[in-house]
């Protein structure tokens, strides 16, 4: 989840930043220079796809927790680091052609964000629609459906009545996250792949705003649905320390020693 937070922040510094720069300053990072064109062209797809697939594996993790009575290989800290590394590596390899082939000076002196060997746009928008939206959404629905099934089954057999894990809160959050992913990200990606216009229309700006808003909803969503998370955040903001984590200093009492009477 910390890794997702990092990629969600990176998401805000791609096309979202270009919207601001084009309106206020009259230029975009994709056409400002060759280095910024390559870096932000790569970042636009890399950050989004990494964030989406990390969310898929969170749903898979919740599914394993609710469907297994024992810890699995997936829930170990080292295994989580391996999975995060694999996701980042795969999305990097998938989009590394932006850093190698794209961006060149046209005959009129402007920067073209496409490649000389092939057309990046809208080809990669089609790829992004499948990698960033369709495949992750389908897997999220499958895993969340499994979570809901096992939650209902465990509730019936009363296996989690005294559990310290908030299965119900987790399932509600997963359902809300998947639903928001559907209505806030997929329309913008479909529009970019099939209906994009130059210059950008009002509808496209609205859909883009909804897409980037999705990637900043994690904190308010967890704050509303997770009781423990909300309590810890309030304690953090009010600089209070949990009583269970307090270290009570031990006081040593000095015992006066009697001096022998030598007289």
Coordinates of C-alpha atoms in Angstrom, one line a residue:
X1 CA 0.0 0.0 0.0
X2 CA 2.9 2.3 0.6
X3 CA 4.2 1.5 -2.9
X4 CA 0.8 2.3 -4.3
X5 CA 0.9 5.7 -2.6
X6 CA 4.2 6.5 -4.3
X7 CA 2.9 5.6 -7.7
X8 CA -0.4 7.5 -7.1
X9 CA 1.7 10.6 -6.4
X10 CA 3.7 10.0 -9.6
X11 CA 0.5 9.7 -11.5
X12 CA -0.2 13.4 -10.8
X13 CA 2.9 14.6 -12.5
X14 CA 2.2 13.3 -16.0
X15 CA -0.7 14.3 -18.2
X16 CA -2.4 15.8 -15.2
X17 CA 0.5 18.3 -14.8
X18 CA 0.4 18.9 -18.6
X19 CA -3.2 20.1 -18.3
X20 CA -2.1 22.8 -15.9
X21 CA 1.0 23.8 -17.8
X22 CA -0.8 24.1 -21.2
X23 CA -3.5 26.3 -19.7
X24 CA -1.4 28.5 -17.4
X25 CA 2.0 28.6 -19.2
X26 CA 1.2 27.5 -22.7
X27 CA 3.4 24.5 -23.1
X28 CA 3.4 20.8 -22.1
X29 CA 6.2 18.6 -20.9
X30 CA 5.7 16.2 -23.8
X31 CA 6.8 18.9 -26.2
X32 CA 9.1 21.0 -24.1
X33 CA 12.3 19.1 -24.6
X34 CA 13.5 15.6 -25.7
X35 CA 14.4 14.5 -22.1
X36 CA 11.1 15.6 -20.6
X37 CA 9.2 14.1 -23.6
X38 CA 10.9 10.7 -23.0
X39 CA 10.6 10.7 -19.2
X40 CA 7.0 11.9 -18.9
X41 CA 5.9 9.8 -21.9
X42 CA 7.2 6.8 -20.0
X43 CA 5.9 7.9 -16.6
X44 CA 2.3 8.4 -17.9
X45 CA 1.9 4.7 -18.6
X46 CA 4.4 3.2 -16.2
X47 CA 2.9 4.8 -13.0
X48 CA -0.7 4.0 -14.0
X49 CA -0.1 0.4 -14.9
X50 CA 2.1 -0.3 -11.8
X51 CA -0.6 1.2 -9.5
X52 CA -3.4 -0.8 -11.1
X53 CA -1.5 -4.1 -10.8
X54 CA -0.5 -3.5 -7.3
X55 CA -4.2 -3.0 -6.5
X56 CA -4.9 -6.3 -8.2
X57 CA -2.4 -8.1 -5.9
X58 CA -3.9 -6.4 -2.8
X59 CA -7.3 -7.9 -3.8
X60 CA -5.5 -11.3 -4.3
X61 CA -3.9 -10.9 -0.9
X62 CA -7.4 -10.3 0.7
X63 CA -8.8 -13.3 -1.2
X64 CA -6.0 -15.6 0.2
X65 CA -6.6 -14.3 3.7
X66 CA -10.3 -15.0 3.7
X67 CA -10.0 -18.3 1.8
X68 CA -7.2 -19.9 3.8
X69 CA -7.0 -20.6 7.5
X70 CA -3.2 -20.5 7.6
X71 CA -0.6 -18.0 6.3
X72 CA 0.4 -18.6 2.7
X73 CA 3.7 -17.8 0.9
X74 CA 2.1 -14.7 -0.5
X75 CA 1.6 -13.0 2.9
X76 CA 5.2 -13.1 3.9
X77 CA 7.1 -9.8 3.8
X78 CA 9.9 -11.1 1.6
X79 CA 7.3 -12.4 -0.9
X80 CA 5.5 -9.1 -1.0
X81 CA 8.8 -7.4 -1.9
X82 CA 9.4 -9.9 -4.6
X83 CA 5.9 -9.3 -6.1
X84 CA 6.3 -5.5 -6.0
X85 CA 9.7 -5.8 -7.7
X86 CA 8.3 -8.1 -10.4
X87 CA 5.4 -5.7 -11.1
X88 CA 7.7 -2.7 -11.4
X89 CA 10.2 -4.6 -13.6
X90 CA 7.5 -5.9 -16.0
X91 CA 5.8 -2.5 -16.4
X92 CA 9.3 -0.9 -16.9
X93 CA 10.2 -3.4 -19.6
X94 CA 6.7 -3.0 -21.2
X95 CA 7.1 0.8 -21.5
X96 CA 10.9 1.2 -21.8
X97 CA 10.6 1.8 -25.5
X98 CA 9.5 5.4 -24.6
X99 CA 13.0 6.0 -23.3
X100 CA 14.7 4.6 -26.4
X101 CA 12.7 5.2 -29.5
X102 CA 10.3 8.1 -28.9
X103 CA 10.6 11.8 -29.3
X104 CA 12.4 13.6 -32.1
X105 CA 12.5 17.0 -33.8
X106 CA 10.2 17.4 -36.7
X107 CA 11.1 19.3 -39.8
X108 CA 9.5 22.5 -38.4
X109 CA 11.6 22.3 -35.3
X110 CA 8.9 21.1 -32.9
X111 CA 9.2 18.0 -30.8
X112 CA 7.1 15.0 -32.0
X113 CA 6.3 12.6 -29.1
X114 CA 5.9 9.6 -31.5
X115 CA 8.7 7.4 -32.7
X116 CA 10.2 7.4 -36.2
X117 CA 9.9 3.6 -36.6
X118 CA 6.2 3.4 -35.5
X119 CA 3.3 5.5 -34.3
X120 CA 3.1 5.5 -30.5
X121 CA -0.3 7.2 -30.3
X122 CA -3.0 5.9 -30.4
X123 CA -1.4 2.4 -30.5
X124 CA -0.2 2.5 -26.9
X125 CA -3.5 3.9 -25.7
X126 CA -5.1 0.6 -27.0
X127 CA -2.4 -1.4 -25.1
X128 CA -2.9 0.8 -22.0
X129 CA -6.6 0.2 -22.1
X130 CA -6.0 -3.5 -21.7
X131 CA -3.0 -3.4 -19.3
X132 CA -4.2 -0.6 -17.1
X133 CA -8.0 -1.0 -17.1
X134 CA -9.6 -4.1 -18.6
X135 CA -7.3 -6.9 -17.2
X136 CA -6.9 -5.4 -13.7
X137 CA -10.6 -4.7 -13.5
X138 CA -11.6 -8.2 -14.4
X139 CA -9.2 -9.7 -11.9
X140 CA -10.3 -7.3 -9.2
X141 CA -13.9 -8.4 -9.7
X142 CA -13.0 -12.1 -9.6
X143 CA -10.9 -11.8 -6.4
X144 CA -13.5 -9.5 -4.7
X145 CA -16.2 -11.9 -5.6
X146 CA -14.2 -14.7 -3.9
X147 CA -13.6 -12.5 -0.9
X148 CA -17.4 -11.8 -0.5
X149 CA -18.2 -15.5 -0.9
X150 CA -15.7 -16.6 1.7
X151 CA -16.8 -13.8 4.1
X152 CA -20.4 -15.0 3.9
X153 CA -19.4 -18.6 4.3
X154 CA -17.2 -17.9 7.3
X155 CA -19.8 -15.7 8.8
X156 CA -22.3 -18.6 8.6
X157 CA -19.9 -21.0 10.3
X158 CA -18.9 -18.4 12.8
X159 CA -15.1 -18.7 12.2
X160 CA -14.3 -15.0 12.4
X161 CA -16.5 -13.7 15.3
X162 CA -13.5 -13.1 17.5
X163 CA -11.0 -12.3 14.7
X164 CA -8.8 -9.2 15.1
X165 CA -8.8 -8.6 11.3
X166 CA -11.6 -6.3 10.1
X167 CA -12.8 -8.6 7.3
X168 CA -16.1 -6.7 6.7
X169 CA -14.4 -3.3 6.6
X170 CA -11.7 -4.7 4.2
X171 CA -14.4 -6.2 1.9
X172 CA -16.4 -3.0 1.8
X173 CA -13.3 -1.0 0.9
X174 CA -12.4 -3.4 -1.9
X175 CA -15.9 -3.2 -3.4
X176 CA -15.9 0.6 -3.3
X177 CA -12.3 0.7 -4.8
X178 CA -13.3 -1.6 -7.6
X179 CA -16.5 0.3 -8.3
X180 CA -14.6 3.6 -8.3
X181 CA -11.9 2.1 -10.6
X182 CA -14.7 1.2 -13.1
X183 CA -16.5 4.6 -13.2
X184 CA -13.5 6.9 -12.8
X185 CA -10.6 5.4 -14.9
X186 CA -12.1 3.2 -17.7
X187 CA -14.1 6.0 -19.4
X188 CA -11.0 8.3 -19.6
X189 CA -8.9 5.5 -21.0
X190 CA -11.5 4.5 -23.6
X191 CA -11.9 8.1 -24.6
X192 CA -8.1 8.5 -25.0
X193 CA -7.9 5.3 -27.1
X194 CA -10.8 5.8 -29.5
X195 CA -12.2 9.4 -29.3
X196 CA -9.2 11.6 -28.5
X197 CA -9.3 15.0 -30.2
X198 CA -6.7 17.8 -30.7
X199 CA -7.0 20.2 -28.9
X200 CA -8.4 18.4 -25.9
X201 CA -12.1 18.9 -25.4
X202 CA -14.1 19.7 -22.3
X203 CA -15.4 16.1 -21.9
X204 CA -11.8 14.7 -22.1
X205 CA -10.6 17.1 -19.4
X206 CA -13.5 16.1 -17.2
X207 CA -12.8 12.4 -17.7
X208 CA -9.1 13.0 -17.1
X209 CA -9.8 14.8 -13.9
X210 CA -12.0 11.9 -12.7
X211 CA -9.1 9.5 -13.5
X212 CA -6.5 11.4 -11.5
X213 CA -9.0 12.0 -8.7
X214 CA -9.3 8.2 -8.3
X215 CA -5.6 8.0 -7.4
X216 CA -6.0 10.3 -4.5
X217 CA -9.1 8.7 -3.0
X218 CA -7.2 6.0 -1.1
X219 CA -6.6 8.0 2.1
X220 CA -10.1 9.4 2.6
X221 CA -11.5 5.9 1.7
X222 CA -9.4 4.1 4.3
X223 CA -10.1 6.9 6.8
X224 CA -13.9 6.4 6.4
X225 CA -14.1 2.6 6.3
X226 CA -11.2 1.4 8.5
X227 CA -11.8 2.1 12.2
X228 CA -8.3 1.2 13.3
X229 CA -6.8 3.3 10.5
X230 CA -8.9 6.3 11.4
X231 CA -8.0 6.0 15.1
X232 CA -4.3 5.8 14.3
X233 CA -4.5 8.8 12.0
X234 CA -6.3 10.9 14.6
X235 CA -3.8 9.9 17.3
X236 CA -1.0 10.8 14.9
X237 CA -2.5 14.2 14.0
X238 CA -3.1 15.0 17.7
X239 CA 0.3 13.8 18.8
X240 CA -1.1 11.2 21.1
X241 CA 0.5 7.9 21.8
X242 CA -1.3 4.6 22.1
X243 CA -1.3 3.4 25.7
X244 CA -0.1 0.0 24.7
X245 CA 3.0 1.5 23.2
X246 CA 3.9 3.7 26.1
X247 CA 7.1 2.9 27.9
X248 CA 6.7 3.6 31.6
X249 CA 10.0 4.7 33.1
X250 CA 11.1 2.7 36.1
X251 CA 12.0 4.8 39.1
X252 CA 14.8 3.6 41.3
X253 CA 14.6 4.4 44.9
X254 CA 17.8 4.8 46.9
X255 CA 17.8 3.1 50.3
X256 CA 19.9 5.1 52.8
X257 CA 22.6 3.0 54.4
X258 CA 23.3 3.2 58.0
X259 CA 26.7 4.1 58.9
X260 CA 28.2 2.2 61.9
X261 CA 28.8 4.1 65.1
X262 CA 32.5 4.1 65.6
X263 CA 32.4 6.0 68.9

